[in-house]
C-alpha cells in the first residue's frame, strides 16, 4: 500500500477549491451583508454576528461553486474563465459538487441555529436564485438573465439585517433595490468590452443580442432609478447626512460616467475607456455607500 503524499499537490487542491467560491467577487457580496448587519437597529452577540457573516460568505461561496460546477462547459469556451479549476481539469466535477453542496447546506443550517429562521430562509432562497433561476434557467436563454437573476446578489444586506432584527423593514428593502438596480450597469459595462467572449460561448448577453448602442442606453436607463434609490434613505430619514452626502456625490459621479458611456460611439473594445471606468467605479461605489451607511449609523 502506498502512503506517499505529494505535498505539492495539497495546496493546489485547496487553492482550486477556494477559487471555486469566486472569492474576489464575493468580497463585495459579503461586505454588503456585513454592513446590512451592522446598520440594523439592535445588538447581537459578536460571536453570533461573526457567524452570520461567515454564513453569508460560505453560502455565497457555495453558490458560486455550484455555478462553476454547472457551467464548466461554458467556462471552457471563454478566455476569461477557461483556466478555472473545472475547465482547467484540475478538479473532478464530483469533488466540486460535493464541496459546493456541503458549503450551501452548512451555511443555511448554521445560519438557522445562530440567528433565526427568516435569515436562514432568505439565505437559502438567494442560493437557489443564483444557482437555479440565474445559472441554470435564465443565463443561456435571455439577455434579461442578469436583470432578474441579479436579484440573488442583492439579498445579502437584507440577510444581514434580518439576522439581527428578525424582520424585513424599509431600509434593507431599499438596499436590496439599490444592488438590484446597480447590477445591470455593473455587468453591462463589463460585457461591452468582453463581448466577443460571450458571443463565442453563445451566451445571450445584451451587447450580443441587442447591440452595443442599445446596451449603452440600457445602462443609462438603469442608472436613473438606481441613483434615486441610493439617495432616498437620506430624505426619508432612514439615514443621516454622512450617508446622504456620500451617496449623493458618488451617485452624481456614477451618473456622469454612465452618460460618458452613452456618448461613446466606439465598438472596438480597445476604445471602451468609459465602459472600463464605469465598471471599476461601480465596485468602488457599492463599497463606499455601504461603508458610509455603517459610519453614519455609529456617528
Ligand atoms: C448577475 C449579476 C452579476 C454578473 C453577471 C456579474 C459579473 C461579473 C463579472 C463577469 C466580473 C468580472 C470578473 C470576474 O469574474 O472576476 C465581475 C466582477 C466583479 N463583480 Fe460582478 N456580477 C454580478 C453581480 C455582482 C454583485 C451582486 C456583486 C456584489 C455586490 C458583484 C461584485 C463584483 C466585484 C467585486 C467584481 C470585481 C472582482 C475582481 O476584482 O476581480 N457582482 N462581475
Ligand atoms: C448569498 C448569496 C447566495 C449570494 C449570491 C451572490 C451572487 C448572486 C453574486 C453574483 C455575482 C456573480 C458571481 C456574478 C457572476 O456571474 P456569472 O456567474 O455569470 O459569472 P461568470 O461568467 O464569471 O461565471
CSV table of C-alpha atoms and ligand atoms in Angstrom, one decimal:
chain,number,residue,atom,x,y,z
A,1,UNK,CA,0.0,0.0,0.0
A,2,UNK,CA,1.4,3.4,-1.0
A,3,UNK,CA,1.4,6.1,1.6
A,4,UNK,CA,3.3,8.6,-0.3
A,5,UNK,CA,1.8,12.1,-0.1
A,6,UNK,CA,2.7,14.5,-2.8
A,7,UNK,CA,2.7,17.6,-0.6
A,8,UNK,CA,2.9,19.9,-3.5
A,9,UNK,CA,-0.5,18.5,-4.6
A,10,UNK,CA,-2.3,19.6,-1.4
A,11,UNK,CA,-2.1,23.3,-1.6
A,12,UNK,CA,-3.0,23.2,-5.2
A,13,UNK,CA,-6.2,21.3,-4.4
A,14,UNK,CA,-7.1,23.8,-1.7
A,15,UNK,CA,-6.4,26.7,-3.9
A,16,UNK,CA,-8.7,25.2,-6.6
A,17,UNK,CA,-11.5,24.6,-4.1
A,18,UNK,CA,-11.1,28.2,-2.8
A,19,UNK,CA,-11.1,29.5,-6.4
A,20,UNK,CA,-14.4,27.7,-6.9
A,21,UNK,CA,-16.0,30.1,-4.4
A,22,UNK,CA,-15.4,33.2,-6.6
A,23,UNK,CA,-13.6,34.9,-3.7
A,24,UNK,CA,-12.9,38.2,-5.4
A,25,UNK,CA,-16.5,38.9,-6.5
A,26,UNK,CA,-17.8,37.6,-3.2
A,27,UNK,CA,-15.8,40.1,-1.1
A,28,UNK,CA,-18.3,42.8,-2.1
A,29,UNK,CA,-21.3,40.4,-1.5
A,30,UNK,CA,-20.0,39.7,2.0
A,31,UNK,CA,-19.2,43.3,2.7
A,32,UNK,CA,-22.8,44.4,1.8
A,33,UNK,CA,-24.1,41.6,4.1
A,34,UNK,CA,-21.8,42.7,6.9
A,35,UNK,CA,-22.9,46.3,6.5
A,36,UNK,CA,-26.6,45.3,6.5
A,37,UNK,CA,-26.0,43.6,9.8
A,38,UNK,CA,-24.1,46.5,11.3
A,39,UNK,CA,-26.6,49.1,10.1
A,40,UNK,CA,-29.6,47.2,11.7
A,41,UNK,CA,-31.0,48.5,14.9
A,42,UNK,CA,-30.5,46.3,18.0
A,43,UNK,CA,-27.5,44.4,19.2
A,44,UNK,CA,-26.2,40.9,18.6
A,45,UNK,CA,-23.6,38.9,20.4
A,46,UNK,CA,-20.3,39.5,18.4
A,47,UNK,CA,-19.8,35.7,18.0
A,48,UNK,CA,-23.3,35.3,16.5
A,49,UNK,CA,-22.8,38.3,14.3
A,50,UNK,CA,-19.5,36.9,13.1
A,51,UNK,CA,-21.2,33.5,12.5
A,52,UNK,CA,-24.0,35.2,10.5
A,53,UNK,CA,-21.5,37.0,8.2
A,54,UNK,CA,-19.5,33.8,7.9
A,55,UNK,CA,-22.7,32.0,6.8
A,56,UNK,CA,-23.3,34.7,4.1
A,57,UNK,CA,-19.7,34.2,2.9
A,58,UNK,CA,-19.9,30.4,2.9
A,59,UNK,CA,-23.4,30.4,1.3
A,60,UNK,CA,-22.3,32.8,-1.4
A,61,UNK,CA,-19.1,30.8,-2.0
A,62,UNK,CA,-21.1,27.5,-2.2
A,63,UNK,CA,-23.5,29.1,-4.7
A,64,UNK,CA,-20.5,30.4,-6.7
A,65,UNK,CA,-19.0,26.9,-6.7
A,66,UNK,CA,-22.3,25.3,-7.8
A,67,UNK,CA,-22.4,27.9,-10.6
A,68,UNK,CA,-18.9,26.9,-11.7
A,69,UNK,CA,-19.9,23.2,-11.5
A,70,UNK,CA,-22.9,23.7,-13.7
A,71,UNK,CA,-21.3,25.8,-16.3
A,72,UNK,CA,-17.8,24.2,-16.7
A,73,UNK,CA,-18.7,23.7,-20.4
A,74,UNK,CA,-19.3,27.5,-20.9
A,75,UNK,CA,-16.3,28.5,-18.9
A,76,UNK,CA,-14.1,26.3,-21.2
A,77,UNK,CA,-15.2,28.4,-24.2
A,78,UNK,CA,-14.3,31.9,-22.7
A,79,UNK,CA,-10.8,33.3,-22.4
A,80,UNK,CA,-11.6,34.9,-19.0
A,81,UNK,CA,-12.8,31.7,-17.5
A,82,UNK,CA,-11.1,28.9,-19.4
A,83,UNK,CA,-8.4,28.4,-16.7
A,84,UNK,CA,-10.9,27.8,-13.8
A,85,UNK,CA,-10.4,24.6,-11.8
A,86,UNK,CA,-13.0,22.6,-13.7
A,87,UNK,CA,-12.3,23.5,-17.4
A,88,UNK,CA,-8.6,23.5,-16.4
A,89,UNK,CA,-9.0,19.8,-15.5
A,90,UNK,CA,-7.6,20.3,-12.0
A,91,UNK,CA,-10.7,19.3,-10.1
A,92,UNK,CA,-13.2,16.5,-10.6
A,93,UNK,CA,-16.8,17.6,-11.1
A,94,UNK,CA,-18.0,15.3,-8.3
A,95,UNK,CA,-15.5,16.8,-5.9
A,96,UNK,CA,-16.6,20.3,-6.8
A,97,UNK,CA,-20.3,19.4,-6.5
A,98,UNK,CA,-19.9,17.7,-3.1
A,99,UNK,CA,-17.8,20.7,-1.8
A,100,UNK,CA,-20.4,23.2,-3.1
A,101,UNK,CA,-23.5,21.4,-1.7
A,102,UNK,CA,-21.6,21.0,1.6
A,103,UNK,CA,-21.0,24.7,1.8
A,104,UNK,CA,-24.6,25.6,0.9
A,105,UNK,CA,-26.2,23.3,3.3
A,106,UNK,CA,-23.8,24.0,6.1
A,107,UNK,CA,-24.3,27.8,5.7
A,108,UNK,CA,-28.1,27.6,5.9
A,109,UNK,CA,-28.2,25.2,8.8
A,110,UNK,CA,-25.6,27.2,10.8
A,111,UNK,CA,-27.4,30.5,10.0
A,112,UNK,CA,-30.7,29.0,11.3
A,113,UNK,CA,-29.0,27.9,14.5
A,114,UNK,CA,-27.1,31.1,15.0
A,115,UNK,CA,-29.8,33.6,14.1
A,116,UNK,CA,-33.3,33.0,13.0
A,117,UNK,CA,-35.5,31.1,10.5
A,118,UNK,CA,-36.2,34.1,8.3
A,119,UNK,CA,-32.5,35.0,7.8
A,120,UNK,CA,-31.7,31.3,7.0
A,121,UNK,CA,-34.7,31.1,4.6
A,122,UNK,CA,-33.6,34.3,2.7
A,123,UNK,CA,-30.0,32.9,2.5
A,124,UNK,CA,-31.4,29.6,1.1
A,125,UNK,CA,-33.6,31.5,-1.3
A,126,UNK,CA,-30.7,33.6,-2.6
A,127,UNK,CA,-28.5,30.5,-3.2
A,128,UNK,CA,-31.4,28.9,-5.0
A,129,UNK,CA,-32.0,32.0,-7.1
A,130,UNK,CA,-28.3,32.3,-8.2
A,131,UNK,CA,-27.9,28.7,-9.0
A,132,UNK,CA,-31.3,27.6,-10.3
A,133,UNK,CA,-33.0,30.8,-11.6
A,134,UNK,CA,-29.9,32.6,-12.9
A,135,UNK,CA,-27.3,30.0,-13.8
A,136,UNK,CA,-29.4,27.0,-14.9
A,137,UNK,CA,-32.5,28.7,-16.2
A,138,UNK,CA,-32.0,32.3,-17.4
A,139,UNK,CA,-28.4,32.7,-18.3
A,140,UNK,CA,-28.4,30.7,-21.5
A,141,UNK,CA,-31.9,31.8,-22.5
A,142,UNK,CA,-32.5,35.5,-22.3
A,143,UNK,CA,-30.5,38.8,-22.2
A,144,UNK,CA,-32.6,39.7,-19.2
A,145,UNK,CA,-30.7,37.0,-17.3
A,146,UNK,CA,-28.8,39.4,-15.2
A,147,UNK,CA,-31.7,41.8,-14.5
A,148,UNK,CA,-33.8,39.0,-13.0
A,149,UNK,CA,-31.1,36.7,-11.8
A,150,UNK,CA,-29.0,39.5,-10.4
A,151,UNK,CA,-31.5,39.8,-7.6
A,152,UNK,CA,-29.6,37.0,-5.9
A,153,UNK,CA,-26.7,39.2,-5.3
A,154,UNK,CA,-28.9,41.9,-3.8
A,155,UNK,CA,-30.1,39.8,-0.9
A,156,UNK,CA,-27.0,39.9,1.4
A,157,UNK,CA,-27.7,43.2,3.2
A,158,UNK,CA,-31.3,42.1,3.8
A,159,UNK,CA,-29.9,38.8,5.2
A,160,UNK,CA,-27.5,40.7,7.5
A,161,UNK,CA,-30.3,43.0,8.7
A,162,UNK,CA,-32.8,40.2,9.3
A,163,UNK,CA,-30.2,38.2,11.2
A,164,UNK,CA,-30.2,41.0,13.8
A,165,UNK,CA,-33.9,42.1,13.8
A,166,UNK,CA,-35.8,39.0,12.5
A,167,UNK,CA,-37.9,41.4,10.4
A,168,UNK,CA,-37.9,42.9,6.9
A,169,UNK,CA,-38.0,46.7,7.0
A,170,UNK,CA,-37.9,49.6,4.6
A,171,UNK,CA,-34.2,50.4,4.7
A,172,UNK,CA,-32.9,46.9,3.9
A,173,UNK,CA,-35.5,46.7,1.1
A,174,UNK,CA,-34.1,49.9,-0.3
A,175,UNK,CA,-30.6,48.4,0.0
A,176,UNK,CA,-31.8,45.3,-1.9
A,177,UNK,CA,-33.3,47.6,-4.6
A,178,UNK,CA,-30.0,49.5,-4.8
A,179,UNK,CA,-28.0,46.4,-5.6
A,180,UNK,CA,-30.7,45.1,-7.9
A,181,UNK,CA,-30.7,48.3,-10.0
A,182,UNK,CA,-26.9,48.5,-9.8
A,183,UNK,CA,-26.2,45.1,-11.2
A,184,UNK,CA,-27.2,45.9,-14.9
A,185,UNK,CA,-24.9,48.9,-15.2
A,186,UNK,CA,-22.2,47.0,-13.4
A,187,UNK,CA,-22.4,43.9,-15.6
A,188,UNK,CA,-23.3,45.5,-18.9
A,189,UNK,CA,-20.4,47.9,-18.8
A,190,UNK,CA,-18.1,44.9,-18.4
A,191,UNK,CA,-20.0,42.9,-21.0
A,192,UNK,CA,-19.4,45.6,-23.6
A,193,UNK,CA,-15.6,45.1,-23.5
A,194,UNK,CA,-15.7,41.3,-23.2
A,195,UNK,CA,-18.5,40.9,-25.7
A,196,UNK,CA,-16.6,38.6,-28.0
A,197,UNK,CA,-16.1,36.1,-25.1
A,198,UNK,CA,-19.9,35.8,-24.6
A,199,UNK,CA,-20.6,35.7,-28.3
A,200,UNK,CA,-18.1,32.8,-28.7
A,201,UNK,CA,-19.7,30.9,-25.9
A,202,UNK,CA,-23.2,31.5,-27.2
A,203,UNK,CA,-24.4,33.3,-24.1
A,204,UNK,CA,-27.2,35.8,-24.9
A,205,UNK,CA,-25.8,38.8,-23.2
A,206,UNK,CA,-27.3,42.2,-24.2
A,207,UNK,CA,-24.4,43.5,-26.4
A,208,UNK,CA,-24.5,40.2,-28.3
A,209,UNK,CA,-28.3,40.1,-28.8
A,210,UNK,CA,-29.3,43.8,-29.0
A,211,UNK,CA,-26.0,45.5,-29.9
A,212,UNK,CA,-23.7,48.0,-28.3
A,213,UNK,CA,-25.8,51.1,-28.7
A,214,UNK,CA,-28.8,49.5,-27.1
A,215,UNK,CA,-26.7,48.2,-24.2
A,216,UNK,CA,-25.4,51.7,-23.6
A,217,UNK,CA,-28.9,53.1,-23.5
A,218,UNK,CA,-30.0,50.4,-21.0
A,219,UNK,CA,-27.0,51.2,-18.7
A,220,UNK,CA,-28.0,54.9,-18.6
A,221,UNK,CA,-31.7,53.9,-18.1
A,222,UNK,CA,-31.0,51.7,-15.1
A,223,UNK,CA,-28.7,54.3,-13.6
A,224,UNK,CA,-31.5,56.8,-13.1
A,225,UNK,CA,-33.7,54.8,-10.7
A,226,UNK,CA,-30.5,53.3,-9.1
A,227,UNK,CA,-29.3,56.8,-8.1
A,228,UNK,CA,-32.8,57.7,-6.8
A,229,UNK,CA,-32.9,54.6,-4.6
A,230,UNK,CA,-29.3,55.2,-3.5
A,231,UNK,CA,-30.1,58.7,-2.2
A,232,UNK,CA,-33.6,58.0,-0.9
A,233,UNK,CA,-32.8,56.7,2.6
A,234,UNK,CA,-31.5,60.2,3.5
A,235,UNK,CA,-34.6,62.3,2.7
A,236,UNK,CA,-36.7,59.5,4.1
A,237,UNK,CA,-34.9,60.0,7.4
A,238,UNK,CA,-33.6,56.4,7.5
A,239,UNK,CA,-30.0,57.5,7.5
A,240,UNK,CA,-28.1,60.7,8.4
A,241,UNK,CA,-26.2,63.3,6.4
A,242,UNK,CA,-22.9,61.3,6.2
A,243,UNK,CA,-24.6,58.6,4.2
A,244,UNK,CA,-26.7,61.2,2.3
A,245,UNK,CA,-23.7,63.3,1.2
A,246,UNK,CA,-21.5,60.3,0.2
A,247,UNK,CA,-24.4,58.7,-1.7
A,248,UNK,CA,-25.3,62.0,-3.5
A,249,UNK,CA,-21.7,62.8,-4.6
A,250,UNK,CA,-20.9,59.3,-5.7
A,251,UNK,CA,-24.2,58.9,-7.4
A,252,UNK,CA,-23.5,62.1,-9.4
A,253,UNK,CA,-20.2,60.6,-10.5
A,254,UNK,CA,-21.9,57.3,-11.4
A,255,UNK,CA,-24.5,59.2,-13.5
A,256,UNK,CA,-21.7,61.2,-15.2
A,257,UNK,CA,-19.8,58.0,-16.0
A,258,UNK,CA,-22.8,56.3,-17.4
A,259,UNK,CA,-23.6,59.4,-19.6
A,260,UNK,CA,-20.0,59.1,-20.9
A,261,UNK,CA,-20.7,55.5,-21.8
A,262,UNK,CA,-23.9,56.6,-23.5
A,263,UNK,CA,-22.0,59.2,-25.5
A,264,UNK,CA,-19.2,56.7,-26.6
A,265,UNK,CA,-19.6,55.6,-30.2
A,266,UNK,CA,-16.8,53.1,-30.3
A,267,UNK,CA,-17.4,49.4,-31.0
A,268,UNK,CA,-13.8,48.3,-30.6
A,269,UNK,CA,-13.1,47.1,-27.0
A,270,UNK,CA,-9.8,48.9,-27.1
A,271,UNK,CA,-11.7,52.2,-27.3
A,272,UNK,CA,-14.0,51.4,-24.4
A,273,UNK,CA,-12.4,53.6,-21.8
A,274,UNK,CA,-15.7,54.9,-20.5
A,275,UNK,CA,-17.1,51.4,-20.1
A,276,UNK,CA,-14.0,50.2,-18.2
A,277,UNK,CA,-14.1,53.3,-16.0
A,278,UNK,CA,-17.8,52.7,-15.2
A,279,UNK,CA,-17.2,49.0,-14.4
A,280,UNK,CA,-14.3,49.8,-12.0
A,281,UNK,CA,-16.2,52.7,-10.4
A,282,UNK,CA,-19.3,50.5,-9.9
A,283,UNK,CA,-17.4,48.4,-7.5
A,284,UNK,CA,-15.9,51.3,-5.5
A,285,UNK,CA,-19.4,52.9,-5.4
A,286,UNK,CA,-21.1,50.0,-3.6
A,287,UNK,CA,-18.2,49.6,-1.2
A,288,UNK,CA,-18.3,53.3,-0.4
A,289,UNK,CA,-22.1,53.6,0.0
A,290,UNK,CA,-22.3,50.6,2.3
A,291,UNK,CA,-19.3,51.7,4.3
A,292,UNK,CA,-20.9,55.2,4.7
A,293,UNK,CA,-24.1,53.6,5.9
A,294,UNK,CA,-22.3,51.9,8.8
A,295,UNK,CA,-20.2,55.0,9.7
A,296,UNK,CA,-23.4,57.0,9.6
A,297,UNK,CA,-25.2,54.6,12.0
A,298,UNK,CA,-22.4,54.8,14.6
A,299,UNK,CA,-21.5,58.5,14.1
B,1,LIG,C1,-25.8,38.5,-12.3
B,1,LIG,C2,-25.1,39.5,-11.7
B,1,LIG,C3,-23.7,39.7,-12.0
B,1,LIG,C4,-22.9,39.4,-13.0
B,1,LIG,C5,-23.3,38.6,-14.3
B,1,LIG,C6,-21.5,39.8,-12.7
B,1,LIG,C7,-20.4,39.6,-13.5
B,1,LIG,C8,-19.2,39.9,-13.2
B,1,LIG,C9,-18.0,39.6,-14.0
B,1,LIG,C10,-18.1,38.7,-15.2
B,1,LIG,C11,-16.9,40.1,-13.4
B,1,LIG,C12,-15.5,40.0,-13.9
B,1,LIG,C13,-14.5,39.3,-13.5
B,1,LIG,C14,-14.6,38.1,-12.6
B,1,LIG,O1,-15.2,37.1,-12.9
B,1,LIG,O2,-13.9,38.2,-11.5
B,1,LIG,C15,-17.4,40.8,-12.2
B,1,LIG,C16,-16.6,41.4,-11.3
B,1,LIG,C17,-17.0,41.8,-10.1
B,1,LIG,N1,-18.2,41.8,-9.6
B,1,LIG,FE1,-19.9,41.3,-10.6
B,1,LIG,N2,-21.5,40.4,-11.5
B,1,LIG,C18,-22.8,40.4,-11.0
B,1,LIG,C19,-23.2,40.9,-9.8
B,1,LIG,C20,-22.4,41.3,-8.8
B,1,LIG,C21,-22.8,41.6,-7.5
B,1,LIG,C22,-24.2,41.5,-6.9
B,1,LIG,C23,-21.7,41.9,-6.8
B,1,LIG,C24,-21.5,42.4,-5.4
B,1,LIG,C25,-22.4,43.0,-4.7
B,1,LIG,C26,-20.6,41.9,-7.7
B,1,LIG,C27,-19.3,42.2,-7.4
B,1,LIG,C28,-18.2,42.2,-8.3
B,1,LIG,C29,-16.8,42.5,-7.9
B,1,LIG,C30,-16.3,43.0,-6.5
B,1,LIG,C31,-16.1,42.3,-9.0
B,1,LIG,C32,-14.6,42.5,-9.2
B,1,LIG,C33,-13.8,41.3,-8.9
B,1,LIG,C34,-12.3,41.4,-9.1
B,1,LIG,O3,-11.7,42.4,-8.6
B,1,LIG,O4,-11.8,40.6,-9.8
B,1,LIG,N3,-21.0,41.5,-8.9
B,1,LIG,N4,-18.8,40.7,-12.1
B,2,LIG,C1,-25.8,35.0,-0.6
B,2,LIG,C2,-25.7,34.6,-2.0
B,2,LIG,C3,-26.1,33.2,-2.4
B,2,LIG,C4,-25.2,35.4,-2.9
B,2,LIG,C5,-25.1,35.1,-4.3
B,2,LIG,C6,-24.2,36.2,-4.8
B,2,LIG,C7,-24.3,36.5,-6.2
B,2,LIG,C8,-25.5,36.1,-6.9
B,2,LIG,C9,-23.4,37.1,-6.8
B,2,LIG,C10,-23.5,37.4,-8.2
B,2,LIG,C11,-22.2,37.8,-8.7
B,2,LIG,C12,-21.6,36.9,-9.7
B,2,LIG,C13,-20.5,35.9,-9.2
B,2,LIG,C14,-21.9,37.0,-10.9
B,2,LIG,C15,-21.1,36.3,-11.9
B,2,LIG,O1,-22.0,36.0,-12.9
B,2,LIG,P1,-21.7,34.6,-13.7
B,2,LIG,O2,-21.9,33.5,-12.8
B,2,LIG,O3,-22.4,34.7,-14.9
B,2,LIG,O4,-20.1,34.9,-14.0
B,2,LIG,P2,-19.0,34.1,-14.6
B,2,LIG,O5,-19.2,34.3,-16.1
B,2,LIG,O6,-17.8,34.7,-14.1
B,2,LIG,O7,-19.2,32.7,-14.2
